């Protein structure tokens, strides 16, 4: 059984979609092909992979409550390609959004359902994930957690001569357990969808989110975007920047 995983994020590196696709791949067996869909130049290569595939998993961000336009363009071509060749693949979808409610991906899921009906494909179902940006940060925090464990172990060797530092491992374990907890909803539904993909069965639409209370999410999201603004465009992006006025 061959499954094609399509990353529909336009980002070149560290997209949330690449994180969720990595997790989804863990739960799917058989032949697995990963593709990135960013420009029309990718279309031909991806479509050729569909010829002998049984399932395709789209993983993409939610843009303005809908499917990003570059993915829509690909879906139009895929519809023509599949109807011409009489392909009847099962289509699954993982959508993630920046706000906390995963249910905001419902209109996007409906687009995929209609796309399957129009293309003669089988709608397998999907998982909508809220707080995608923050969940993506948890994988970076996990790497930081490992780095801290290594540093603390080195310090322990220097101070006591012992390679095993109980404090370092307790701190590592606590942080790792917390990060795992934030991801539990996603892991549960992706495991469930992975099982459906393996069986070629439908799994319906499910919505989940980062497992933290909304008021904590808002606080951290505000801090996060202030920091990002400072690094990527100055405070309040262009608000305080000099404006270039048109000459009349
Ligand atoms: C143009 C644009 C539109 C967006 N629209 C929404 C939206 O309607 N609702 C939402 O919750 N997040 C929205 N987001 C946030 C993305 O869905 C979010 O950052 C997502 O995690 C990006 O996934 P990626 O890293 O895989 O590209 C938007 C982001 C961009 C750049």
Coordinates of N, CA and C and ligand atoms in Angstrom, one line a residue:
X1 N 0.8 -1.2 0.0 CA 0.0 0.0 0.0 C 0.9 1.3 0.0
X2 N 0.5 2.2 -0.9 CA 1.3 3.4 -1.0 C 0.5 4.6 -0.6
X3 N 1.1 5.4 0.3 CA 0.4 6.6 0.8 C 1.3 7.8 0.4
X4 N 0.7 8.8 -0.2 CA 1.4 10.1 -0.5 C 1.1 11.1 0.5
X5 N 2.1 11.7 1.1 CA 1.9 12.8 2.1 C 2.2 14.1 1.4
X6 N 1.3 15.0 1.4 CA 1.5 16.3 0.7 C 1.5 17.4 1.8
X7 N 2.7 18.1 1.9 CA 2.8 19.2 2.8 C 2.4 20.5 2.0
X8 N 1.3 21.0 2.4 CA 0.7 22.2 1.6 C 1.1 23.5 2.2
X9 N 2.1 23.6 3.1 CA 2.5 24.9 3.7 C 3.4 25.5 2.7
X10 N 3.3 26.8 2.5 CA 4.2 27.5 1.6 C 5.6 27.8 2.3
X11 N 5.7 27.5 3.6 CA 7.0 27.7 4.3 C 8.0 26.7 3.9
X12 N 9.2 27.2 3.7 CA 10.3 26.2 3.3 C 10.8 25.4 4.5
X13 N 10.8 26.0 5.7 CA 11.4 25.3 6.8 C 10.5 25.4 8.0
X14 N 10.5 24.4 8.9 CA 9.9 24.4 10.2 C 8.4 24.8 10.2
X15 N 7.6 24.4 9.2 CA 6.2 24.7 9.2 C 5.5 23.7 10.2
X16 N 4.4 24.2 10.7 CA 3.6 23.3 11.6 C 3.1 22.1 10.8
X17 N 2.8 22.3 9.5 CA 2.4 21.1 8.7 C 3.4 20.0 8.7
X18 N 4.7 20.4 8.6 CA 5.8 19.4 8.5 C 5.8 18.6 9.8
X19 N 5.6 19.3 10.9 CA 5.5 18.6 12.2 C 4.4 17.6 12.3
X20 N 3.2 18.0 11.9 CA 2.1 17.1 12.0 C 2.2 16.0 11.0
X21 N 2.8 16.2 9.8 CA 3.0 15.1 8.9 C 4.0 14.1 9.4
X22 N 5.0 14.7 10.1 CA 6.0 13.8 10.7 C 5.3 12.8 11.7
X23 N 4.4 13.4 12.5 CA 3.7 12.6 13.5 C 2.8 11.6 12.8
X24 N 2.1 12.1 11.7 CA 1.1 11.2 11.0 C 1.9 10.0 10.4
X25 N 3.0 10.2 9.8 CA 3.8 9.2 9.2 C 4.2 8.0 10.2
X26 N 4.3 8.4 11.4 CA 4.7 7.4 12.5 C 3.6 6.3 12.6
X27 N 2.3 6.7 12.3 CA 1.2 5.8 12.5 C 0.7 5.1 11.2
X28 N 1.5 5.3 10.1 CA 1.1 4.7 8.8 C 2.1 3.7 8.3
X29 N 1.7 2.6 7.9 CA 2.7 1.6 7.4 C 2.8 1.6 5.9
X30 N 3.5 0.6 5.3 CA 3.6 0.5 3.8 C 4.5 1.5 3.2
X31 N 4.4 1.7 1.9 CA 5.3 2.7 1.2 C 4.8 4.1 1.5
X32 N 5.7 4.9 1.9 CA 5.3 6.3 2.2 C 6.2 7.3 1.4
X33 N 5.5 8.2 0.7 CA 6.1 9.2 -0.1 C 5.8 10.6 0.4
X34 N 6.8 11.4 0.6 CA 6.5 12.8 1.1 C 6.7 13.8 0.0
X35 N 5.8 14.7 -0.2 CA 6.0 15.7 -1.2 C 5.7 17.1 -0.6
X36 N 6.3 18.1 -1.1 CA 6.0 19.5 -0.7 C 5.3 20.2 -1.9
X37 N 4.2 20.9 -1.5 CA 3.4 21.6 -2.5 C 3.5 23.1 -2.2
X38 N 4.3 23.8 -3.0 CA 4.5 25.3 -2.8 C 4.2 26.1 -4.1
X39 N 4.6 25.5 -5.2 CA 4.4 26.3 -6.4 C 3.9 25.4 -7.5
X40 N 3.4 25.9 -8.7 CA 2.9 25.1 -9.7 C 3.9 24.1 -10.3
X41 N 5.2 24.5 -10.1 CA 6.3 23.6 -10.5 C 6.2 22.2 -9.8
X42 N 5.6 22.2 -8.7 CA 5.5 20.9 -7.9 C 4.4 20.0 -8.4
X43 N 3.4 20.6 -9.2 CA 2.2 19.8 -9.5 C 2.5 18.5 -10.2
X44 N 3.2 18.6 -11.4 CA 3.4 17.4 -12.2 C 4.1 16.3 -11.4
X45 N 5.1 16.6 -10.6 CA 5.8 15.6 -9.8 C 4.9 14.9 -8.8
X46 N 4.0 15.7 -8.2 CA 3.1 15.1 -7.2 C 2.0 14.3 -7.9
X47 N 1.5 14.8 -8.9 CA 0.4 14.1 -9.7 C 0.9 12.7 -10.1
X48 N 2.2 12.6 -10.6 CA 2.7 11.4 -11.1 C 2.8 10.3 -9.9
X49 N 2.9 10.8 -8.7 CA 3.0 9.9 -7.6 C 1.6 9.3 -7.3
X50 N 0.5 9.9 -7.8 CA -0.8 9.4 -7.4 C -1.2 8.2 -8.2
X51 N -0.6 7.9 -9.3 CA -1.0 6.9 -10.2 C -1.1 5.5 -9.5
X52 N -0.1 5.2 -8.7 CA -0.2 3.8 -8.0 C -0.4 4.0 -6.5
X53 N -0.9 5.1 -6.1 CA -1.1 5.3 -4.6 C -2.6 4.9 -4.2
X54 N -2.7 4.4 -3.0 CA -4.0 4.1 -2.5 C -4.6 5.2 -1.6
X55 N -3.7 6.0 -1.0 CA -4.2 7.1 -0.2 C -3.3 8.3 -0.3
X56 N -3.9 9.5 -0.1 CA -3.2 10.7 -0.1 C -3.6 11.5 1.1
X57 N -2.6 12.0 1.8 CA -2.8 12.8 3.0 C -2.4 14.2 2.8
X58 N -3.3 15.2 2.8 CA -2.9 16.6 2.7 C -2.7 17.1 4.1
X59 N -1.6 17.9 4.2 CA -1.4 18.5 5.5 C -1.2 20.0 5.2
X60 N -2.0 20.9 5.7 CA -1.9 22.3 5.2 C -2.4 23.3 6.3
X61 N -2.0 24.5 6.2 CA -2.5 25.5 7.2 C -3.9 26.1 6.7
X62 N -4.6 26.6 7.7 CA -5.8 27.3 7.4 C -5.5 28.8 7.0
X63 N -5.9 29.2 5.9 CA -5.7 30.6 5.5 C -7.1 31.3 5.3
X64 N -7.3 32.3 6.1 CA -8.6 33.1 6.1 C -9.8 32.2 6.0
X65 N -9.8 31.3 7.0 CA -10.9 30.3 7.2 C -11.1 29.4 6.0
X66 N -10.0 29.2 5.2 CA -10.2 28.4 3.9 C -8.9 27.7 3.5
X67 N -8.9 27.1 2.3 CA -7.8 26.4 1.8 C -6.8 27.5 1.1
X68 N -5.5 27.5 1.4 CA -4.6 28.4 0.7 C -4.7 28.3 -0.8
X69 N -4.6 29.4 -1.5 CA -4.9 29.5 -2.9 C -4.0 28.6 -3.7
X70 N -2.7 28.4 -3.3 CA -1.8 27.6 -4.1 C -2.2 26.1 -4.0
X71 N -2.9 25.7 -2.9 CA -3.3 24.3 -2.8 C -4.6 24.2 -3.6
X72 N -5.5 25.2 -3.6 CA -6.7 25.1 -4.4 C -6.4 24.9 -5.9
X73 N -5.3 25.6 -6.3 CA -4.9 25.5 -7.7 C -4.5 24.1 -8.0
X74 N -3.8 23.5 -7.1 CA -3.4 22.1 -7.3 C -4.6 21.2 -7.3
X75 N -5.5 21.4 -6.4 CA -6.7 20.6 -6.3 C -7.5 20.6 -7.6
X76 N -7.5 21.7 -8.3 CA -8.2 21.8 -9.6 C -7.5 20.9 -10.6
X77 N -6.2 20.9 -10.6 CA -5.5 20.1 -11.5 C -5.6 18.6 -11.1
X78 N -5.6 18.3 -9.9 CA -5.7 17.0 -9.4 C -7.1 16.4 -9.8
X79 N -8.1 17.2 -9.7 CA -9.5 16.8 -10.0 C -9.5 16.3 -11.5
X80 N -8.9 17.1 -12.4 CA -8.9 16.8 -13.8 C -8.1 15.5 -14.0
X81 N -6.9 15.4 -13.3 CA -6.0 14.3 -13.5 C -6.6 13.0 -13.1
X82 N -7.3 13.0 -11.9 CA -7.9 11.8 -11.4 C -9.1 11.4 -12.2
X83 N -9.9 12.3 -12.6 CA -11.1 11.9 -13.4 C -10.7 11.3 -14.8
X84 N -9.7 12.0 -15.4 CA -9.2 11.4 -16.7 C -8.7 10.0 -16.5
X85 N -8.0 9.7 -15.5 CA -7.3 8.4 -15.3 C -8.2 7.4 -14.5
X86 N -9.3 7.9 -14.1 CA -10.2 7.0 -13.3 C -9.6 6.6 -12.0
X87 N -8.8 7.4 -11.3 CA -8.2 7.1 -10.0 C -9.3 7.3 -8.9
X88 N -9.2 6.3 -7.9 CA -10.2 6.4 -6.8 C -9.5 6.3 -5.5
X89 N -8.5 7.2 -5.3 CA -7.8 7.2 -4.0 C -8.6 7.6 -2.9
X90 N -8.1 7.3 -1.7 CA -8.8 7.8 -0.5 C -8.0 9.1 -0.1
X91 N -8.8 10.1 0.2 CA -8.1 11.4 0.6 C -8.4 11.7 2.0
X92 N -7.3 12.0 2.8 CA -7.3 12.4 4.2 C -6.7 13.8 4.3
X93 N -7.1 14.5 5.3 CA -6.6 15.9 5.5 C -6.3 16.3 6.9
X94 N -5.1 16.8 7.1 CA -4.8 17.4 8.4 C -4.6 18.9 8.2
X95 N -5.5 19.7 8.9 CA -5.4 21.1 8.8 C -5.1 21.7 10.1
X96 N -4.2 22.7 10.1 CA -3.9 23.4 11.4 C -4.1 24.9 11.2
X97 N -4.5 25.5 12.3 CA -4.7 27.0 12.3 C -4.0 27.6 13.5
X98 N -3.9 28.9 13.4 CA -3.2 29.7 14.5 C -4.0 29.9 15.7
X99 N -5.3 30.2 15.6 CA -6.1 30.4 16.7 C -6.4 29.0 17.4
X100 N -6.9 29.1 18.6 CA -6.9 27.9 19.4 C -8.0 26.8 19.0
X101 N -9.1 27.2 18.5 CA -10.1 26.3 18.2 C -9.9 25.5 16.9
X102 N -9.7 24.2 17.0 CA -9.5 23.4 15.8 C -10.7 23.3 14.9
X103 N -11.9 23.6 15.5 CA -13.1 23.5 14.7 C -13.2 24.6 13.6
X104 N -12.3 25.6 13.7 CA -12.3 26.6 12.7 C -11.9 26.0 11.3
X105 N -11.4 24.8 11.4 CA -11.0 24.2 10.1 C -12.2 23.5 9.4
X106 N -13.4 23.6 10.0 CA -14.5 22.9 9.4 C -14.8 23.3 7.9
X107 N -14.8 24.7 7.6 CA -15.0 25.0 6.2 C -14.0 24.4 5.2
X108 N -12.8 24.4 5.7 CA -11.7 23.8 4.9 C -12.0 22.3 4.6
X109 N -12.4 21.6 5.7 CA -12.7 20.2 5.5 C -13.9 20.0 4.5
X110 N -14.8 20.9 4.6 CA -16.0 20.8 3.6 C -15.5 20.9 2.2
X111 N -14.5 21.8 2.0 CA -14.0 22.0 0.6 C -13.4 20.7 0.2
X112 N -12.6 20.0 1.1 CA -12.0 18.7 0.7 C -13.1 17.6 0.4
X113 N -14.2 17.7 1.2 CA -15.2 16.7 1.0 C -15.8 16.9 -0.4
X114 N -16.1 18.1 -0.7 CA -16.7 18.4 -2.0 C -15.8 18.1 -3.2
X115 N -14.5 18.4 -2.9 CA -13.5 18.1 -3.9 C -13.5 16.6 -4.2
X116 N -13.6 15.8 -3.2 CA -13.6 14.3 -3.4 C -14.8 13.9 -4.2
X117 N -16.0 14.4 -3.9 CA -17.2 14.1 -4.6 C -17.1 14.4 -6.1
X118 N -16.6 15.7 -6.3 CA -16.4 16.1 -7.7 C -15.4 15.3 -8.5
X119 N -14.4 14.8 -7.8 CA -13.3 14.1 -8.5 C -13.4 12.6 -8.5
X120 N -14.5 12.1 -7.9 CA -14.7 10.6 -7.9 C -13.7 10.0 -6.9
X121 N -13.2 10.7 -5.9 CA -12.3 10.2 -4.9 C -13.0 9.9 -3.6
X122 N -12.4 9.1 -2.8 CA -13.1 8.7 -1.5 C -12.6 9.6 -0.4
X123 N -13.6 10.3 0.2 CA -13.2 11.2 1.3 C -13.0 10.3 2.6
X124 N -11.7 10.3 3.1 CA -11.4 9.5 4.2 C -11.6 10.1 5.6
X125 N -11.6 11.5 5.6 CA -11.8 12.2 6.8 C -10.6 13.1 7.1
X126 N -10.7 13.7 8.3 CA -9.5 14.6 8.6 C -9.5 15.0 10.1
X127 N -8.4 15.6 10.4 CA -8.1 16.1 11.7 C -7.9 17.6 11.6
X128 N -8.6 18.4 12.4 CA -8.4 19.9 12.4 C -7.8 20.2 13.7
X129 N -6.6 21.0 13.7 CA -5.8 21.2 14.9 C -5.7 22.7 15.2
X130 N -6.2 23.1 16.3 CA -6.1 24.5 16.8 C -4.8 24.7 17.5
X131 N -4.3 25.9 17.5 CA -3.0 26.2 18.2 C -1.8 25.6 17.5
X132 N -1.9 25.6 16.1 CA -0.9 24.9 15.4 C 0.5 25.5 15.6
X133 N 0.6 26.8 15.6 CA 1.9 27.5 15.8 C 2.5 27.1 17.1
X134 N 1.7 27.1 18.1 CA 2.2 26.8 19.5 C 2.6 25.4 19.6
X135 N 1.8 24.5 19.0 CA 2.2 23.0 19.0 C 3.5 22.8 18.3
X136 N 3.7 23.6 17.2 CA 4.9 23.5 16.4 C 6.1 23.9 17.3
X137 N 5.9 24.9 18.2 CA 7.0 25.4 19.1 C 7.3 24.3 20.1
X138 N 6.4 23.4 20.4 CA 6.7 22.4 21.4 C 7.8 21.5 20.9
X139 N 7.9 21.3 19.6 CA 9.0 20.4 19.2 C 10.4 21.1 19.3
X140 N 10.4 22.4 19.2 CA 11.6 23.2 19.4 C 12.0 23.1 20.9
X141 N 11.0 23.3 21.7 CA 11.2 23.3 23.2 C 11.7 21.9 23.6
X142 N 11.3 20.8 22.9 CA 11.8 19.5 23.2 C 13.3 19.4 22.9
X143 N 13.7 20.0 21.8 CA 15.1 19.9 21.5 C 15.9 20.7 22.5
X144 N 15.3 21.9 23.0 CA 16.0 22.7 24.0 C 16.1 21.9 25.3
X145 N 15.0 21.1 25.6 CA 15.0 20.3 26.8 C 16.2 19.2 26.8
X146 N 16.4 18.6 25.6 CA 17.4 17.6 25.4 C 18.8 18.3 25.6
X147 N 18.9 19.5 25.0 CA 20.2 20.3 25.1 C 20.5 20.6 26.6
X148 N 19.5 21.0 27.3 CA 19.6 21.3 28.8 C 20.1 20.1 29.6
X149 N 19.5 18.9 29.2 CA 19.9 17.6 29.8 C 21.4 17.4 29.6
X150 N 21.8 17.6 28.4 CA 23.3 17.4 28.1 C 24.1 18.3 28.9
X151 N 23.8 19.6 28.9 CA 24.6 20.6 29.6 C 24.6 20.3 31.1
X152 N 23.5 19.9 31.7 CA 23.4 19.6 33.1 C 24.3 18.3 33.4
X153 N 24.2 17.4 32.5 CA 25.0 16.2 32.7 C 26.5 16.5 32.7
X154 N 26.9 17.3 31.7 CA 28.4 17.8 31.6 C 28.8 18.5 32.9
X155 N 27.9 19.4 33.4 CA 28.2 20.1 34.7 C 28.3 19.1 35.8
X156 N 27.4 18.1 35.8 CA 27.4 17.1 36.9 C 28.7 16.4 36.9
X157 N 29.2 16.0 35.7 CA 30.5 15.3 35.6 C 31.6 16.2 36.1
X158 N 31.6 17.5 35.8 CA 32.6 18.4 36.2 C 32.6 18.6 37.7
X159 N 31.4 18.6 38.3 CA 31.3 18.9 39.7 C 31.5 17.7 40.6
X160 N 30.8 16.6 40.2 CA 30.8 15.4 41.1 C 31.5 14.2 40.5
X161 N 31.8 14.3 39.3 CA 32.4 13.1 38.6 C 31.4 12.1 38.2
X162 N 30.1 12.3 38.5 CA 29.1 11.3 38.2 C 28.4 11.7 36.9
X163 N 28.2 10.7 36.0 CA 27.5 10.9 34.7 C 26.0 11.1 34.9
X164 N 25.5 10.5 36.0 CA 24.0 10.5 36.2 C 23.7 11.6 37.2
X165 N 22.9 12.6 36.8 CA 22.5 13.7 37.7 C 20.9 13.6 37.8
X166 N 20.5 13.1 39.0 CA 19.0 12.9 39.2 C 18.2 14.2 38.9
X167 N 18.8 15.4 39.4 CA 18.1 16.7 39.2 C 17.9 16.9 37.7
X168 N 18.9 16.7 36.9 CA 18.8 16.9 35.5 C 17.8 16.1 34.8
X169 N 17.7 14.8 35.2 CA 16.7 13.9 34.6 C 15.3 14.2 35.1
X170 N 15.1 14.6 36.4 CA 13.8 15.0 36.8 C 13.3 16.2 36.0
X171 N 14.2 17.2 35.9 CA 13.8 18.4 35.1 C 13.5 18.0 33.7
X172 N 14.3 17.2 33.1 CA 14.1 16.8 31.7 C 12.7 16.0 31.6
X173 N 12.5 15.1 32.5 CA 11.3 14.3 32.4 C 10.0 15.1 32.6
X174 N 10.1 16.1 33.6 CA 8.9 17.0 33.8 C 8.6 17.8 32.6
X175 N 9.6 18.4 32.0 CA 9.4 19.2 30.8 C 8.9 18.4 29.7
X176 N 9.5 17.2 29.5 CA 9.1 16.3 28.3 C 7.6 15.9 28.5
X177 N 7.2 15.6 29.8 CA 5.9 15.1 30.1 C 4.9 16.2 29.8
X178 N 5.3 17.5 30.1 CA 4.4 18.6 29.9 C 4.2 18.8 28.4
X179 N 5.3 18.8 27.6 CA 5.2 19.0 26.2 C 4.3 17.8 25.5
X180 N 4.5 16.6 26.1 CA 3.7 15.5 25.5 C 2.3 15.7 25.8
X181 N 2.0 16.2 27.0 CA 0.6 16.5 27.4 C -0.1 17.5 26.4
X182 N 0.6 18.6 26.1 CA 0.1 19.6 25.2 C -0.3 18.9 23.8
X183 N 0.4 17.9 23.4 CA 0.2 17.2 22.1 C -0.7 16.0 22.2
X184 N -1.2 15.7 23.3 CA -2.0 14.4 23.5 C -3.2 14.3 22.5
X185 N -3.9 15.4 22.4 CA -5.1 15.4 21.5 C -4.7 15.1 20.1
X186 N -3.7 15.8 19.7 CA -3.2 15.6 18.3 C -2.7 14.2 18.1
X187 N -1.9 13.7 19.0 CA -1.4 12.3 18.9 C -2.5 11.3 18.8
X188 N -3.5 11.5 19.7 CA -4.7 10.5 19.7 C -5.4 10.5 18.4
X189 N -5.7 11.7 17.8 CA -6.5 11.7 16.6 C -5.7 11.3 15.4
X190 N -4.4 11.6 15.4 CA -3.5 11.2 14.3 C -3.3 9.7 14.3
X191 N -3.2 9.1 15.5 CA -3.1 7.6 15.6 C -4.3 7.0 15.1
X192 N -5.5 7.6 15.4 CA -6.7 7.0 15.0 C -6.8 7.1 13.5
X193 N -6.4 8.3 12.9 CA -6.5 8.4 11.5 C -5.5 7.5 10.8
X194 N -4.3 7.3 11.4 CA -3.3 6.4 10.9 C -3.9 5.0 10.7
X195 N -4.6 4.6 11.8 CA -5.2 3.2 11.7 C -6.2 3.1 10.6
X196 N -7.0 4.2 10.4 CA -8.0 4.2 9.3 C -7.3 4.2 7.9
X197 N -6.2 4.9 7.8 CA -5.4 4.9 6.5 C -4.9 3.5 6.2
X198 N -4.4 2.8 7.3 CA -3.8 1.5 7.1 C -4.9 0.5 6.6
X199 N -6.1 0.7 7.1 CA -7.2 -0.2 6.7 C -8.0 0.3 5.5
X200 N -7.6 1.5 5.0 CA -8.3 2.0 3.8 C -9.8 2.4 4.2
X201 N -10.0 2.7 5.5 CA -11.3 3.0 6.0 C -11.5 4.5 6.3
X202 N -12.8 5.0 6.3 CA -13.0 6.4 6.7 C -12.9 6.6 8.2
X203 N -12.5 7.8 8.6 CA -12.4 8.0 10.0 C -13.2 9.3 10.5
X204 N -13.9 9.9 9.6 CA -14.7 11.1 9.9 C -13.8 12.3 10.2
X205 N -14.5 13.4 10.6 CA -13.7 14.6 10.9 C -13.6 14.8 12.4
X206 N -12.4 15.1 12.9 CA -12.3 15.3 14.3 C -11.5 16.6 14.5
X207 N -11.8 17.3 15.6 CA -11.2 18.6 15.9 C -10.5 18.5 17.2
X208 N -9.3 19.0 17.3 CA -8.6 19.0 18.6 C -7.8 20.3 18.6
X209 N -7.0 20.4 19.7 CA -6.2 21.7 19.9 C -5.1 21.4 20.8
X210 N -4.2 22.4 21.0 CA -3.2 22.3 22.0 C -3.9 22.2 23.4
X211 N -3.5 21.3 24.3 CA -4.3 21.1 25.5 C -3.8 22.0 26.6
X212 N -4.2 23.3 26.4 CA -4.0 24.3 27.5 C -5.2 25.2 27.5
X213 N -5.5 25.8 28.7 CA -6.7 26.6 28.8 C -6.6 27.8 27.9
X214 N -7.7 28.3 27.4 CA -7.7 29.4 26.4 C -7.0 30.7 26.9
X215 N -7.2 31.0 28.2 CA -6.6 32.2 28.7 C -5.1 32.2 28.8
X216 N -4.6 31.0 29.0 CA -3.1 30.8 29.0 C -2.6 30.9 27.6
X217 N -3.4 30.3 26.6 CA -3.0 30.4 25.2 C -2.9 31.9 24.8
X218 N -3.9 32.7 25.2 CA -3.9 34.1 24.7 C -2.7 34.8 25.3
X219 N -2.4 34.6 26.5 CA -1.2 35.2 27.2 C 0.1 34.9 26.4
X220 N 0.3 33.6 26.2 CA 1.5 33.2 25.5 C 1.5 33.6 24.1
X221 N 0.4 33.6 23.4 CA 0.3 34.0 22.0 C 0.7 35.5 21.9
X222 N 0.2 36.3 22.8 CA 0.5 37.7 22.8 C 2.0 37.9 23.0
X223 N 2.6 37.2 24.0 CA 4.1 37.4 24.2 C 4.8 36.9 23.0
X224 N 4.4 35.8 22.4 CA 5.1 35.2 21.2 C 5.1 36.2 20.1
X225 N 3.9 36.8 19.8 CA 3.8 37.7 18.6 C 4.5 39.0 18.8
X226 N 4.6 39.5 20.1 CA 5.5 40.7 20.4 C 6.9 40.4 20.1
X227 N 7.4 39.2 20.5 CA 8.8 38.8 20.2 C 9.0 38.7 18.7
X228 N 8.1 38.0 18.1 CA 8.3 37.8 16.6 C 8.3 39.1 15.9
X229 N 7.4 40.1 16.4 CA 7.3 41.4 15.7 C 8.6 42.1 15.9
X230 N 9.2 42.0 17.1 CA 10.5 42.7 17.4 C 11.6 42.1 16.4
X231 N 11.6 40.8 16.2 CA 12.6 40.2 15.4 C 12.4 40.4 13.9
X232 N 11.1 40.4 13.5 CA 10.8 40.4 12.1 C 10.3 41.7 11.5
X233 N 10.1 42.7 12.3 CA 9.6 43.9 11.6 C 9.5 45.1 12.5
X234 N 10.1 45.0 13.7 CA 10.0 46.1 14.7 C 8.7 46.0 15.4
X235 N 8.7 46.8 16.5 CA 7.5 46.8 17.3 C 6.3 47.2 16.5
X236 N 5.2 46.5 16.7 CA 3.9 46.8 15.9 C 4.1 46.9 14.4
X237 N 5.0 46.0 14.0 CA 5.3 46.0 12.5 C 5.4 47.4 12.0
X238 N 4.7 47.9 11.0 CA 5.0 49.2 10.4 C 4.3 50.4 11.1
X239 N 3.6 50.2 12.3 CA 2.9 51.3 12.8 C 3.7 52.5 13.1
X240 N 4.9 52.3 13.7 CA 5.7 53.4 14.1 C 6.7 53.8 13.0
X241 N 6.8 53.0 11.9 CA 7.7 53.3 10.8 C 7.3 54.5 10.0
X242 N 8.3 55.2 9.4 CA 8.0 56.3 8.5 C 7.2 55.9 7.3
X243 N 6.2 56.6 7.0 CA 5.3 56.2 5.8 C 5.8 57.0 4.6
X244 N 5.8 56.2 3.5 CA 6.1 56.9 2.2 C 4.8 57.3 1.6
X245 N 4.6 58.7 1.5 CA 3.4 59.2 1.0 C 3.5 59.4 -0.5
X246 N 2.4 59.1 -1.2 CA 2.4 59.3 -2.6 C 2.4 60.8 -3.0
X247 N 3.2 61.2 -3.9 CA 3.1 62.6 -4.4 C 1.9 62.9 -5.2
X248 N 1.2 63.9 -5.0 CA 0.0 64.2 -5.8 C 0.4 65.1 -7.0
Ligands
LIG1 C1 -2.4 34.5 5.1 C2 -2.7 33.8 6.4 C3 -4.0 33.6 6.8 C4 -4.3 32.9 8.0 N1 -5.6 32.7 8.3 C5 -5.9 32.1 9.5 C6 -7.3 32.0 9.9 O1 -8.2 32.3 9.2 N2 -7.5 31.4 11.1 C7 -6.5 30.9 11.9 O2 -6.8 30.4 13.0 N3 -5.2 31.0 11.5 C8 -4.9 31.7 10.4 N4 -3.6 31.8 10.0 C9 -2.5 31.2 10.8 C10 -2.0 29.8 10.2 O3 -3.1 29.0 10.0 C11 -1.1 29.2 11.2 O4 0.0 30.1 11.3 C12 -0.6 27.8 10.8 O5 0.0 27.2 12.0 C13 0.5 27.9 9.7 O6 0.8 26.5 9.4 P1 2.1 26.1 8.6 O7 3.3 26.5 9.5 O8 2.0 24.7 8.4 O9 2.2 26.9 7.3 C14 -3.3 32.4 8.8 C15 -2.0 32.7 8.4 C16 -1.7 33.3 7.2 C17 -0.2 33.6 6.8

